[in-house]
Coordinates of C-alpha atoms in Angstrom, one line a residue:
Chain A
M1 CA 23.5 -54.8 -59.4
K2 CA 25.7 -53.5 -62.5
S3 CA 28.6 -51.6 -61.6
Y4 CA 29.6 -48.1 -62.7
Q5 CA 31.3 -48.8 -65.2
Q6 CA 28.4 -50.9 -67.2
I7 CA 26.3 -48.2 -66.5
I8 CA 28.4 -45.6 -68.1
S9 CA 29.4 -47.5 -71.3
G10 CA 26.2 -48.6 -71.4
N11 CA 25.2 -44.7 -71.6
K12 CA 27.5 -43.9 -73.9
R13 CA 25.9 -46.8 -76.3
T14 CA 22.9 -44.6 -75.9
D15 CA 24.3 -42.0 -76.5
R16 CA 26.2 -43.3 -79.7
T17 CA 23.4 -44.9 -81.0
F18 CA 21.3 -41.7 -80.9
V19 CA 24.0 -39.4 -82.5
V20 CA 23.6 -42.6 -85.4
I21 CA 19.5 -41.7 -85.4
G22 CA 19.9 -38.2 -85.6
L23 CA 23.0 -38.1 -88.4
L24 CA 20.5 -41.1 -90.5
V25 CA 17.4 -38.3 -90.5
L26 CA 19.4 -35.4 -91.0
L27 CA 20.3 -37.8 -94.0
I28 CA 17.2 -38.8 -95.3
A29 CA 16.1 -35.1 -95.2
M30 CA 19.1 -34.3 -97.2
L31 CA 18.8 -37.0 -99.7
T32 CA 15.1 -35.5 -100.4
L33 CA 16.8 -32.7 -101.2
V34 CA 19.1 -33.9 -103.1
A35 CA 16.7 -36.1 -105.6
L36 CA 14.5 -33.3 -106.1
I37 CA 17.3 -31.1 -107.2
L38 CA 18.8 -33.9 -109.1
D39 CA 15.3 -34.9 -110.4
L40 CA 14.7 -31.7 -111.6
A41 CA 17.9 -31.3 -113.3
I42 CA 17.7 -34.3 -115.7
Q43 CA 14.7 -34.1 -116.5
G44 CA 14.4 -30.5 -117.0
L45 CA 18.4 -29.2 -117.8
P46 CA 18.5 -30.8 -121.7
R47 CA 15.5 -28.5 -122.4
L48 CA 16.8 -25.8 -121.1
D49 CA 18.0 -23.7 -124.6
W50 CA 17.6 -20.4 -125.2
D51 CA 14.4 -20.8 -127.5
F52 CA 12.7 -22.0 -124.2
M53 CA 13.4 -19.3 -122.6
T54 CA 12.4 -16.6 -125.3
N55 CA 9.6 -18.5 -126.9
F56 CA 5.9 -18.2 -125.5
P57 CA 3.4 -20.7 -124.1
S58 CA 2.6 -23.2 -126.8
R59 CA -0.1 -26.2 -128.2
R60 CA 2.9 -28.3 -128.8
A61 CA 5.2 -29.1 -125.9
A62 CA 8.7 -28.8 -128.1
R63 CA 7.8 -25.5 -129.1
A64 CA 6.6 -23.6 -126.3
G65 CA 8.9 -22.0 -123.5
I66 CA 8.6 -19.8 -120.4
M67 CA 9.3 -15.9 -122.2
S68 CA 6.4 -14.5 -121.0
A69 CA 6.4 -16.6 -117.4
W70 CA 9.7 -15.3 -116.6
V71 CA 8.7 -11.6 -117.9
G72 CA 5.3 -11.8 -115.8
T73 CA 7.4 -12.6 -112.8
T74 CA 9.6 -9.8 -113.2
L75 CA 7.3 -7.5 -113.0
V76 CA 5.2 -9.1 -110.5
M77 CA 8.0 -8.5 -108.1
I78 CA 9.3 -4.9 -108.6
V79 CA 5.5 -4.3 -107.6
T80 CA 6.0 -6.7 -104.3
A81 CA 9.2 -5.7 -103.2
A82 CA 8.1 -1.4 -104.2
L83 CA 5.9 -2.1 -101.0
A84 CA 6.5 -4.7 -99.4
I85 CA 9.8 -3.4 -98.3
P86 CA 9.2 0.1 -97.5
L87 CA 6.0 -1.0 -95.6
G88 CA 7.4 -3.9 -93.8
V89 CA 11.1 -2.0 -92.5
A90 CA 8.5 1.1 -92.0
A91 CA 6.5 -1.1 -89.7
G92 CA 9.2 -2.8 -88.2
V93 CA 10.5 0.9 -87.2
Y94 CA 7.9 1.8 -85.5
L95 CA 7.1 -1.4 -83.6
E96 CA 11.0 -1.2 -82.3
E97 CA 11.5 2.2 -81.8
Y98 CA 8.0 4.3 -81.4
A99 CA 5.1 2.2 -80.3
P100 CA 3.8 2.5 -76.8
K101 CA 3.2 0.2 -74.5
N102 CA 0.0 0.1 -74.6
W103 CA -3.2 -2.4 -76.6
I104 CA -3.2 -0.7 -79.7
T105 CA 0.4 -1.5 -80.3
D106 CA -0.7 -5.6 -78.7
I107 CA -2.6 -5.8 -81.3
I108 CA -0.7 -5.0 -84.6
E109 CA 2.4 -7.4 -82.8
I110 CA -0.2 -10.2 -82.7
N111 CA -1.6 -9.5 -86.1
V112 CA 1.5 -9.8 -87.2
T113 CA 2.6 -13.1 -86.0
N114 CA -0.9 -14.7 -86.4
L115 CA -1.1 -13.3 -90.9
A116 CA 2.3 -14.9 -91.0
G117 CA 0.3 -18.1 -90.3
V118 CA -2.3 -17.1 -92.6
P119 CA -2.3 -19.9 -95.7
S120 CA -1.2 -17.9 -98.9
I121 CA -4.2 -19.3 -100.1
I122 CA -6.7 -16.8 -98.1
Y123 CA -4.7 -14.2 -99.3
G124 CA -5.8 -15.1 -102.5
L125 CA -9.1 -15.3 -101.8
L126 CA -8.6 -12.0 -100.1
A127 CA -6.9 -10.6 -103.6
L128 CA -10.2 -12.7 -105.3
G129 CA -12.9 -10.7 -103.2
L130 CA -11.4 -7.7 -102.1
F131 CA -9.3 -6.5 -104.4
V132 CA -10.4 -8.0 -108.5
Y133 CA -14.1 -7.6 -107.5
G134 CA -14.4 -5.5 -104.8
L135 CA -11.9 -2.3 -105.9
G136 CA -12.2 -3.4 -109.7
L137 CA -7.9 -3.6 -110.3
G138 CA -8.6 -6.6 -112.6
Q139 CA -6.8 -9.9 -112.7
T140 CA -3.2 -7.6 -113.6
I141 CA 0.0 -7.7 -112.3
Q142 CA -0.5 -4.8 -110.0
V143 CA -3.1 -6.9 -107.5
A144 CA -0.1 -9.9 -108.1
G145 CA 2.2 -7.8 -106.5
L146 CA -0.2 -5.9 -103.9
V147 CA -1.1 -9.6 -103.0
L148 CA 2.0 -11.6 -103.0
A149 CA 3.2 -7.9 -100.6
L150 CA 0.8 -8.7 -97.8
L151 CA 1.9 -11.7 -97.9
I152 CA 5.5 -11.1 -97.2
L153 CA 4.8 -8.2 -95.5
P154 CA 6.1 -10.5 -91.7
I155 CA 8.9 -11.6 -93.2
V156 CA 10.2 -8.2 -93.5
I157 CA 8.4 -7.0 -90.4
V158 CA 10.3 -9.5 -87.9
S159 CA 13.7 -9.4 -89.2
T160 CA 13.5 -5.8 -89.4
R161 CA 12.7 -6.3 -85.8
E162 CA 15.5 -8.5 -85.2
G163 CA 17.8 -6.0 -87.4
I164 CA 16.9 -3.0 -84.8
R165 CA 16.6 -5.3 -81.4
S166 CA 20.1 -6.4 -81.5
L167 CA 21.7 -2.7 -82.2
P168 CA 23.5 -1.2 -78.1
Q169 CA 21.3 1.4 -76.3
S170 CA 24.2 3.0 -76.4
M171 CA 24.6 3.5 -79.7
R172 CA 20.8 5.6 -79.7
E173 CA 22.3 7.4 -76.9
G174 CA 24.6 8.5 -78.2
S175 CA 23.0 10.3 -81.3
Y176 CA 19.8 11.8 -78.8
A177 CA 23.4 12.9 -77.2
L178 CA 24.5 15.0 -80.4
G179 CA 21.4 16.8 -80.1
A180 CA 19.4 14.6 -83.0
D181 CA 15.9 13.8 -82.8
Q182 CA 14.1 10.8 -82.8
W183 CA 13.2 10.5 -86.8
Q184 CA 16.7 11.9 -87.0
T185 CA 18.2 8.4 -85.5
T186 CA 16.3 6.1 -87.1
V187 CA 17.4 7.5 -90.8
R188 CA 21.0 7.8 -89.8
Y189 CA 21.7 5.5 -87.2
I190 CA 19.0 2.7 -86.9
L191 CA 18.4 1.8 -90.9
P192 CA 22.3 2.0 -91.8
S193 CA 23.0 -0.1 -89.2
A194 CA 20.1 -2.9 -89.4
R195 CA 20.7 -2.8 -93.6
P196 CA 21.8 -6.2 -93.2
A197 CA 19.1 -8.0 -91.6
I198 CA 16.9 -5.6 -93.7
L199 CA 18.6 -7.2 -96.6
T200 CA 18.1 -10.8 -95.6
G201 CA 14.6 -10.5 -94.8
S202 CA 14.0 -8.8 -98.1
I203 CA 15.7 -11.0 -99.9
M204 CA 13.9 -14.5 -97.9
G205 CA 10.6 -12.7 -98.6
L206 CA 10.8 -12.2 -102.8
S207 CA 12.3 -16.2 -103.0
R208 CA 9.1 -16.7 -100.8
A209 CA 6.7 -14.8 -103.0
I210 CA 8.8 -15.7 -106.3
G211 CA 7.6 -19.6 -105.5
E212 CA 4.1 -18.9 -104.7
T213 CA 1.6 -20.3 -106.9
A214 CA -1.9 -20.5 -104.6
P215 CA -2.6 -17.1 -104.0
V216 CA -2.0 -16.5 -107.7
I217 CA -4.0 -19.1 -109.1
T218 CA -6.9 -17.8 -106.8
I219 CA -6.8 -14.2 -108.1
G220 CA -7.3 -15.8 -112.2
A221 CA -3.4 -15.5 -113.4
L222 CA -3.2 -16.9 -116.7
T223 CA -1.8 -20.1 -117.8
F224 CA -2.0 -19.5 -121.7
I225 CA -0.8 -16.0 -122.6
A226 CA 1.1 -15.4 -125.9
F227 CA 2.1 -11.4 -125.5
L228 CA 4.0 -9.3 -123.2
P229 CA 3.0 -6.2 -121.1
P230 CA 4.0 -3.0 -122.2
S231 CA 6.8 -2.2 -122.0
P232 CA 7.7 0.0 -118.5
V233 CA 10.7 2.4 -120.8
Q234 CA 9.4 4.4 -124.0
E235 CA 11.1 6.6 -126.1
S236 CA 9.3 9.9 -125.6
V237 CA 9.1 11.5 -122.6
P238 CA 8.9 10.9 -119.5
F239 CA 10.5 7.9 -120.8
I240 CA 8.8 5.1 -118.3
N241 CA 4.9 4.2 -118.6
F242 CA 3.2 2.0 -115.9
D243 CA 0.2 0.5 -118.7
W244 CA 2.0 -2.9 -117.4
L245 CA 0.0 -2.3 -114.0
E246 CA -2.8 -3.5 -115.3
S247 CA -1.9 -6.0 -117.5
P248 CA -3.0 -9.7 -117.8
F249 CA -0.3 -11.8 -116.8
S250 CA 1.5 -15.4 -116.1
L251 CA 4.0 -16.4 -113.7
L252 CA 6.9 -19.3 -113.5
P253 CA 5.0 -21.2 -110.9
I254 CA 1.8 -21.3 -112.5
Q255 CA 3.2 -22.3 -115.5
M256 CA 5.2 -25.0 -114.7
F257 CA 2.0 -25.8 -112.7
N258 CA 0.2 -25.9 -115.6
W259 CA 2.4 -28.2 -117.7
I260 CA 2.4 -30.8 -114.8
S261 CA -0.9 -31.0 -114.7
R262 CA -1.4 -31.8 -118.1
P263 CA -1.1 -35.3 -119.1
Q264 CA 1.7 -36.1 -121.5
A265 CA 5.3 -36.6 -121.0
D266 CA 6.4 -33.6 -123.2
F267 CA 4.7 -31.0 -121.0
H268 CA 5.8 -32.6 -118.1
V269 CA 9.6 -32.2 -119.2
N270 CA 8.5 -28.5 -119.6
A271 CA 7.5 -28.5 -116.6
A272 CA 11.0 -29.6 -115.1
A273 CA 12.7 -27.5 -117.0
A274 CA 10.8 -24.2 -115.6
G275 CA 10.7 -26.1 -112.1
V276 CA 15.1 -25.8 -112.4
V277 CA 14.6 -21.4 -113.4
L278 CA 12.7 -21.2 -110.7
L279 CA 14.2 -23.5 -108.4
A280 CA 17.6 -21.7 -109.0
M281 CA 16.3 -18.5 -108.5
T282 CA 15.3 -19.5 -105.0
L283 CA 17.8 -21.2 -103.9
L284 CA 20.3 -18.4 -105.2
M285 CA 18.7 -15.7 -103.4
N286 CA 18.0 -18.3 -100.3
S287 CA 21.9 -18.5 -100.1
F288 CA 22.7 -15.2 -100.7
A289 CA 20.3 -14.5 -97.8
I290 CA 22.0 -16.5 -95.7
Y291 CA 25.7 -15.9 -96.5
I292 CA 24.8 -11.8 -95.6
R293 CA 23.2 -13.5 -92.2
Y294 CA 26.0 -14.9 -91.7
R295 CA 28.6 -12.4 -92.6
L296 CA 26.2 -10.2 -90.1
R297 CA 26.9 -12.6 -87.2
K298 CA 30.9 -13.1 -87.6
V299 CA 30.7 -9.1 -87.3
L300 CA 28.4 -8.8 -84.0
Chain B
M1 CA 24.1 17.3 -93.0
S2 CA 21.6 19.9 -94.3
D3 CA 20.5 20.2 -90.3
Q4 CA 23.4 20.3 -89.0
A5 CA 24.2 23.4 -90.7
A6 CA 21.1 25.1 -90.1
L7 CA 22.0 23.9 -86.4
I8 CA 25.6 25.4 -86.3
G9 CA 23.6 28.5 -89.0
G10 CA 21.1 28.7 -86.2
A11 CA 23.4 28.5 -83.3
A12 CA 25.6 31.7 -84.7
D13 CA 22.5 33.6 -85.4
G14 CA 21.4 33.8 -82.0
Q15 CA 24.6 34.2 -80.9
G16 CA 24.6 37.4 -83.0
A17 CA 21.3 38.3 -81.4
G18 CA 22.7 38.7 -77.7
G19 CA 23.7 35.3 -76.6
S20 CA 20.1 34.3 -75.4
V21 CA 18.5 32.6 -77.8
L22 CA 21.0 29.6 -78.8
V23 CA 18.5 28.1 -81.9
D24 CA 16.3 29.4 -84.4
P25 CA 12.5 28.8 -83.1
S26 CA 11.6 28.3 -86.8
F27 CA 13.8 25.7 -87.4
L28 CA 13.1 23.6 -84.1
W29 CA 9.4 23.6 -85.6
R30 CA 10.0 22.3 -88.7
R31 CA 12.1 19.9 -86.9
K32 CA 9.5 18.3 -84.7
L33 CA 6.7 18.5 -87.1
K34 CA 8.8 16.1 -89.1
D35 CA 9.1 13.9 -86.3
R36 CA 5.5 14.1 -85.7
I37 CA 4.7 13.6 -89.8
A38 CA 7.0 10.2 -89.3
R39 CA 5.6 8.8 -86.2
V40 CA 2.2 8.7 -88.0
V41 CA 3.2 7.8 -91.2
L42 CA 5.3 4.9 -89.6
F43 CA 2.1 3.8 -87.8
L44 CA -0.3 3.8 -90.4
S45 CA 2.2 1.1 -91.8
A46 CA 2.4 -0.7 -88.9
S47 CA -1.2 -1.1 -88.7
L48 CA -1.8 -2.1 -92.4
S49 CA -1.2 -5.8 -90.9
V50 CA -3.8 -5.0 -88.6
F51 CA -6.3 -4.0 -91.5
V52 CA -5.5 -7.0 -93.8
T53 CA -6.5 -9.4 -90.9
A54 CA -9.7 -7.5 -90.8
A55 CA -10.3 -7.3 -94.4
I56 CA -9.6 -11.2 -95.0
V57 CA -11.9 -11.5 -92.1
Y58 CA -14.9 -9.4 -94.0
I59 CA -14.6 -10.7 -97.2
L60 CA -14.8 -14.5 -96.1
I61 CA -17.8 -13.6 -94.1
T62 CA -19.5 -12.1 -96.5
E63 CA -18.9 -13.8 -99.1
S64 CA -19.8 -17.1 -97.3
M65 CA -23.2 -15.0 -96.0
S66 CA -24.7 -15.5 -99.3
F67 CA -23.5 -19.2 -99.7
F68 CA -24.6 -19.8 -96.4
E69 CA -28.7 -18.6 -97.2
V70 CA -28.5 -21.2 -99.6
V71 CA -26.8 -24.3 -97.8
S72 CA -27.7 -24.8 -93.9
I73 CA -24.9 -24.4 -92.3
W74 CA -25.3 -27.7 -90.8
D75 CA -25.9 -30.3 -94.4
F76 CA -22.6 -27.7 -94.7
L77 CA -20.7 -30.1 -91.6
T78 CA -22.9 -33.2 -91.9
D79 CA -23.5 -34.2 -95.9
T80 CA -20.6 -36.7 -97.4
Q81 CA -21.2 -35.7 -100.5
W82 CA -19.3 -33.0 -102.1
T83 CA -20.7 -31.8 -105.8
P84 CA -21.4 -28.1 -105.9
L85 CA -20.6 -27.8 -109.7
F86 CA -23.5 -30.8 -110.6
T87 CA -26.7 -30.3 -111.4
D88 CA -27.5 -32.8 -107.8
A89 CA -25.5 -30.7 -105.9
H90 CA -23.9 -31.7 -102.3
Y91 CA -22.8 -29.1 -100.3
G92 CA -20.6 -31.6 -97.8
I93 CA -17.6 -30.5 -96.8
L94 CA -16.7 -33.9 -94.8
P95 CA -14.9 -35.4 -98.1
L96 CA -12.2 -32.0 -98.2
L97 CA -11.9 -31.9 -94.6
S98 CA -11.1 -35.9 -94.1
A99 CA -8.5 -35.7 -97.1
T100 CA -6.9 -32.1 -95.8
L101 CA -6.9 -34.3 -92.2
M102 CA -5.6 -37.3 -93.8
V103 CA -2.9 -35.6 -95.9
S104 CA -1.3 -33.4 -92.7
G105 CA -2.0 -36.5 -90.6
I106 CA 0.1 -38.3 -92.8
A107 CA 3.1 -35.5 -92.8
L108 CA 3.1 -35.1 -88.8
L109 CA 3.9 -38.8 -89.1
V110 CA 6.9 -37.7 -91.0
A111 CA 8.1 -34.8 -89.3
V112 CA 7.3 -35.3 -86.2
P113 CA 9.5 -38.0 -85.2
A114 CA 12.2 -37.0 -87.3
G115 CA 11.0 -33.4 -86.5
T116 CA 12.0 -34.6 -82.6
V117 CA 15.2 -36.2 -82.9
L118 CA 16.6 -33.9 -85.3
A119 CA 16.1 -31.2 -82.6
V120 CA 17.2 -33.5 -79.7
Y121 CA 20.6 -33.8 -82.0
L122 CA 21.2 -30.2 -83.0
S123 CA 20.0 -29.2 -79.4
E124 CA 21.8 -31.8 -77.1
Y125 CA 24.5 -33.5 -79.5
A126 CA 26.0 -31.7 -82.6
P127 CA 28.5 -29.5 -82.1
A128 CA 28.3 -25.8 -82.8
K129 CA 30.5 -25.9 -86.1
L130 CA 28.2 -29.0 -86.9
R131 CA 24.9 -27.2 -86.2
E132 CA 25.9 -24.0 -88.2
A133 CA 26.4 -25.9 -91.0
I134 CA 23.2 -28.1 -90.4
K135 CA 20.7 -25.4 -90.1
P136 CA 20.8 -23.6 -93.5
I137 CA 20.9 -26.7 -95.5
L138 CA 17.1 -27.1 -93.0
E139 CA 16.3 -23.9 -94.1
L140 CA 17.2 -24.1 -98.5
L141 CA 14.8 -27.4 -97.8
G142 CA 12.5 -24.5 -96.5
G143 CA 12.6 -22.4 -98.5
V144 CA 12.1 -24.7 -102.6
P145 CA 8.8 -23.6 -103.6
T146 CA 6.1 -25.4 -103.2
V147 CA 5.0 -25.9 -106.4
V148 CA 8.7 -27.8 -107.2
Y149 CA 7.3 -30.1 -104.2
G150 CA 4.8 -31.0 -106.0
Y151 CA 6.3 -32.0 -109.2
F152 CA 8.4 -34.1 -106.8
A153 CA 5.6 -35.8 -105.3
L154 CA 3.5 -36.5 -108.5
L155 CA 6.2 -37.1 -110.7
F156 CA 9.0 -39.0 -108.3
V157 CA 7.9 -39.8 -105.3
T158 CA 4.5 -41.5 -106.8
P159 CA 6.2 -43.8 -109.1
L160 CA 9.0 -44.4 -106.6
L161 CA 6.5 -46.2 -104.3
Q162 CA 4.0 -47.4 -106.9
K163 CA 6.9 -50.2 -107.5
F164 CA 6.3 -51.1 -103.5
M165 CA 2.6 -51.0 -103.8
P166 CA 1.4 -52.3 -107.1
G167 CA -2.4 -50.9 -106.0
L168 CA -1.4 -47.1 -105.6
N169 CA -3.3 -44.5 -107.8
G170 CA -1.7 -42.2 -109.8
F171 CA -3.1 -39.5 -107.5
N172 CA -3.0 -40.3 -104.1
M173 CA -2.5 -39.0 -100.6
L174 CA 0.3 -40.8 -99.6
A175 CA 3.2 -39.0 -101.6
P176 CA 1.8 -35.5 -100.8
G177 CA 1.5 -36.3 -97.6
L178 CA 4.8 -38.0 -97.3
V179 CA 6.6 -34.7 -99.1
M180 CA 4.6 -32.5 -97.1
G181 CA 6.4 -34.3 -94.0
I182 CA 9.6 -33.5 -95.8
M183 CA 8.5 -29.7 -96.3
I184 CA 7.2 -28.7 -93.0
L185 CA 10.7 -30.5 -91.3
P186 CA 12.1 -27.6 -91.2
Y187 CA 9.6 -25.7 -89.5
V188 CA 9.2 -28.0 -87.3
V189 CA 12.9 -28.6 -86.1
S190 CA 13.5 -25.1 -85.6
V191 CA 10.7 -24.3 -83.4
S192 CA 11.6 -26.9 -81.3
E193 CA 14.9 -26.7 -81.1
D194 CA 14.3 -23.0 -80.1
A195 CA 12.2 -24.1 -77.2
M196 CA 14.7 -27.0 -76.2
R197 CA 17.8 -24.5 -76.4
A198 CA 15.5 -22.5 -74.2
V199 CA 15.7 -25.1 -71.0
P200 CA 18.2 -23.1 -68.8
D201 CA 22.1 -25.3 -68.8
T202 CA 22.4 -25.7 -65.2
L203 CA 19.2 -28.1 -65.4
R204 CA 20.8 -30.0 -67.7
E205 CA 24.1 -29.9 -65.5
G206 CA 22.3 -30.9 -62.7
A207 CA 21.3 -33.8 -64.8
Y208 CA 25.0 -34.7 -66.1
A209 CA 26.0 -34.6 -62.0
L210 CA 23.5 -37.0 -61.3
G211 CA 24.8 -40.0 -63.9
F212 CA 22.3 -39.0 -66.6
S213 CA 23.3 -39.7 -70.2
R214 CA 23.1 -37.3 -72.6
F215 CA 20.2 -39.1 -73.6
H216 CA 18.3 -39.7 -70.5
T217 CA 19.3 -36.2 -70.0
A218 CA 17.1 -35.3 -73.0
L219 CA 14.5 -37.8 -72.8
R220 CA 13.6 -36.7 -68.9
V221 CA 15.2 -33.0 -68.8
V222 CA 15.2 -31.1 -72.2
I223 CA 11.6 -32.8 -74.0
P224 CA 9.7 -33.0 -70.3
G225 CA 11.3 -28.8 -69.9
A226 CA 11.1 -27.8 -73.1
F227 CA 7.0 -29.1 -73.6
S228 CA 4.8 -26.8 -74.2
G229 CA 7.3 -25.3 -77.3
I230 CA 7.3 -28.6 -78.6
T231 CA 3.9 -29.3 -78.7
A232 CA 3.8 -25.5 -80.5
A233 CA 6.3 -27.5 -83.0
Y234 CA 3.6 -29.9 -84.0
I235 CA 0.0 -27.7 -84.1
L236 CA 2.0 -24.7 -86.2
G237 CA 4.1 -27.6 -88.2
M238 CA 0.1 -29.4 -88.6
S239 CA -1.3 -25.6 -89.1
R240 CA 0.8 -25.6 -92.2
A241 CA -0.1 -28.9 -93.6
V242 CA -3.4 -28.1 -93.6
G243 CA -3.5 -24.8 -95.6
E244 CA -0.7 -25.9 -97.8
T245 CA -1.9 -26.1 -101.4
M246 CA 0.1 -26.6 -104.5
V247 CA 1.4 -30.1 -103.5
V248 CA -1.4 -31.3 -102.9
A249 CA -3.6 -29.5 -105.5
I250 CA -0.8 -31.2 -108.2
A251 CA -0.6 -35.0 -106.4
A252 CA -3.8 -35.8 -104.6
G253 CA -6.2 -35.5 -107.6
Q254 CA -8.8 -33.1 -107.2
N255 CA -11.7 -35.5 -107.3
P256 CA -13.8 -35.2 -103.7
N257 CA -13.8 -38.6 -101.9
L258 CA -14.3 -39.1 -98.1
T259 CA -12.2 -42.0 -98.0
L260 CA -10.1 -43.2 -95.4
N261 CA -7.5 -45.1 -97.7
P262 CA -4.2 -43.6 -98.3
S263 CA -3.2 -44.5 -101.9
E264 CA -7.0 -43.4 -103.7
G265 CA -7.0 -39.5 -104.3
A266 CA -8.5 -37.2 -102.8
A267 CA -9.2 -33.0 -103.1
T268 CA -8.7 -31.1 -99.9
M269 CA -9.6 -27.5 -99.1
T270 CA -7.4 -26.4 -100.6
A271 CA -7.1 -28.1 -103.5
Y272 CA -10.6 -27.3 -104.6
I273 CA -10.5 -23.6 -104.3
V274 CA -7.5 -23.6 -107.0
Q275 CA -9.3 -26.2 -109.0
V276 CA -12.2 -23.5 -109.1
S277 CA -10.5 -20.5 -109.7
L278 CA -9.1 -22.5 -112.9
G279 CA -12.3 -22.1 -114.0
D280 CA -14.0 -19.2 -114.7
L281 CA -17.3 -19.5 -112.7
P282 CA -18.8 -16.5 -112.9
H283 CA -18.6 -13.7 -109.8
G284 CA -21.4 -13.8 -108.0
S285 CA -22.5 -17.6 -108.6
I286 CA -23.3 -19.9 -105.7
G287 CA -19.8 -21.9 -107.2
Y288 CA -17.8 -19.0 -106.5
Q289 CA -18.9 -18.5 -103.1
T290 CA -18.3 -21.9 -102.2
I291 CA -14.9 -21.1 -102.9
F292 CA -14.8 -18.5 -99.6
A293 CA -17.0 -20.7 -97.4
V294 CA -14.2 -23.8 -97.8
G295 CA -11.4 -20.6 -97.4
L296 CA -13.4 -19.4 -94.4
T297 CA -13.5 -22.8 -93.1
L298 CA -9.5 -23.4 -93.2
F299 CA -9.2 -20.2 -92.2
V300 CA -10.9 -20.8 -88.8
I301 CA -8.8 -24.4 -88.6
T302 CA -5.8 -22.8 -88.8
L303 CA -6.4 -20.0 -86.9
L304 CA -7.7 -21.8 -84.2
F305 CA -3.9 -24.2 -84.5
N306 CA -1.9 -21.1 -84.5
I307 CA -4.0 -19.3 -81.4
I308 CA -3.2 -22.6 -79.7
G309 CA 0.7 -23.1 -80.9
F310 CA 1.5 -18.8 -80.1
W311 CA 0.3 -19.8 -76.3
L312 CA 2.1 -22.6 -76.2
R313 CA 5.3 -20.9 -77.4
R314 CA 4.5 -17.8 -75.2
R315 CA 4.0 -20.2 -72.2
Y316 CA 7.8 -21.9 -72.4
R317 CA 9.2 -18.3 -73.2
E318 CA 7.7 -16.8 -70.0
V319 CA 8.6 -20.4 -67.6
Y320 CA 12.2 -19.7 -68.6

């Protein structure tokens, strides 16, 4: 029979071994991330210059650029943010503050959870069947913005709800005691206090939307666009116009995908350069969101 | 501010009129109306998710219906060839389905052991500070755009693997499977760690008191206690892998291929949808309808996984 010292030292050895295995797995995961970033940077960074940012796609790899792609991405993101943030926040507020406990609320909650798990390409099929052909909106910026907004809606809803749920009930009651009704409480207390959580969720959602490729391919984003959508700003009254909403478009991930799928290595370098821009945007947005959440936790 | 002014003004007026009426009734009425309108608008925003689900189901089913008028469901499920765009057209989903399951299977072979070890490490071993530092990094891993993972699988992992496996095709199922495993890892870790942390500390302390090591506590107490949640993590991870598109569309090729050999390329269901979308098939043609039939199949599979996963997740939440 083993002495208890032996058992204890055996146990300690098992634990130490497991810590090593755990850290090893962690190291592999991190090395993958590092390899991915380094590979993209080594291939793509030398290609990244001013011309690359301001040139249109071209048949010749050396003259091709991502002008139409990043302009398209920016415009589509404006539409997505304008739709997803208000709708998601409103839905989150409803579910936390207003919703009665009944079967209708249950159905809404089940749907939000379920939609978060639907593959993004299915949203693309929805947009193709409903928006592009059903409603005749065409393969335009507005459709891309709309479908990406639907895609990230669950993210915004969930983070809004988490933000609201962490607010103390006593503050709500204080607001009611001062004579505020539910709407005033929502607008003047709930929303301002939940702002960091809403911001985190919105940024995370948008960073997901920037990188999404599949649903926009399905609705027919073009990979070869040698012009920009009409400018949203004009010189005459009313100074802004919305013609760009109905313009065909290209996007950064689409452009990158197109370059990857070509056989020539020169285009792969272009793909890496576009990937650097894309990755930088999403990583920056994600880090910013994580930072806000971290600070939020510290305050609480 | 204006409402507050109205409240004070109303009260003052009310007192001026004799002290019986405190607030102007039209002010209260307006306030109530505003609250009602807000409630309706918020409700409509929330119910949008129900409409989206309904629209997805409606579109997938109506478009697939016209497809299944031409192709019988039996042929669709049993034919071993998928050649919808050839003159000798076959519409058997099996090659696409097998490739999808093969790549997801490889992804799970990576994500399940790695995810479980990491989750146990994070929930049972790691000091709080380290855990707080690791989680954001894992989150960044999950935030990398899938098209970038596709680039990585095709132009980094495949050439790397070819050094060890000379028989590996340029397009293969192994590299995207491995990359996808890393891709779903953060998700698997976060769901299963969540489940492990929900196991009450009293159970852990009981195990320690009986002389268990941390490892045995994890193995005999925490993992069995969190079993349904951990299974949920695997199933939800599987669902993500099945629905993932860009990695396979880029690195696994676009050629339907019924094979069990992971070193060959084969189109998955999602890769097929991408391939058709890149061409321009006329709206309403049978080729156009195939992507909805494939999409419906994909939707049903992921929905099934999601329902099982959410049910399991809810179960562990109820237990503790």
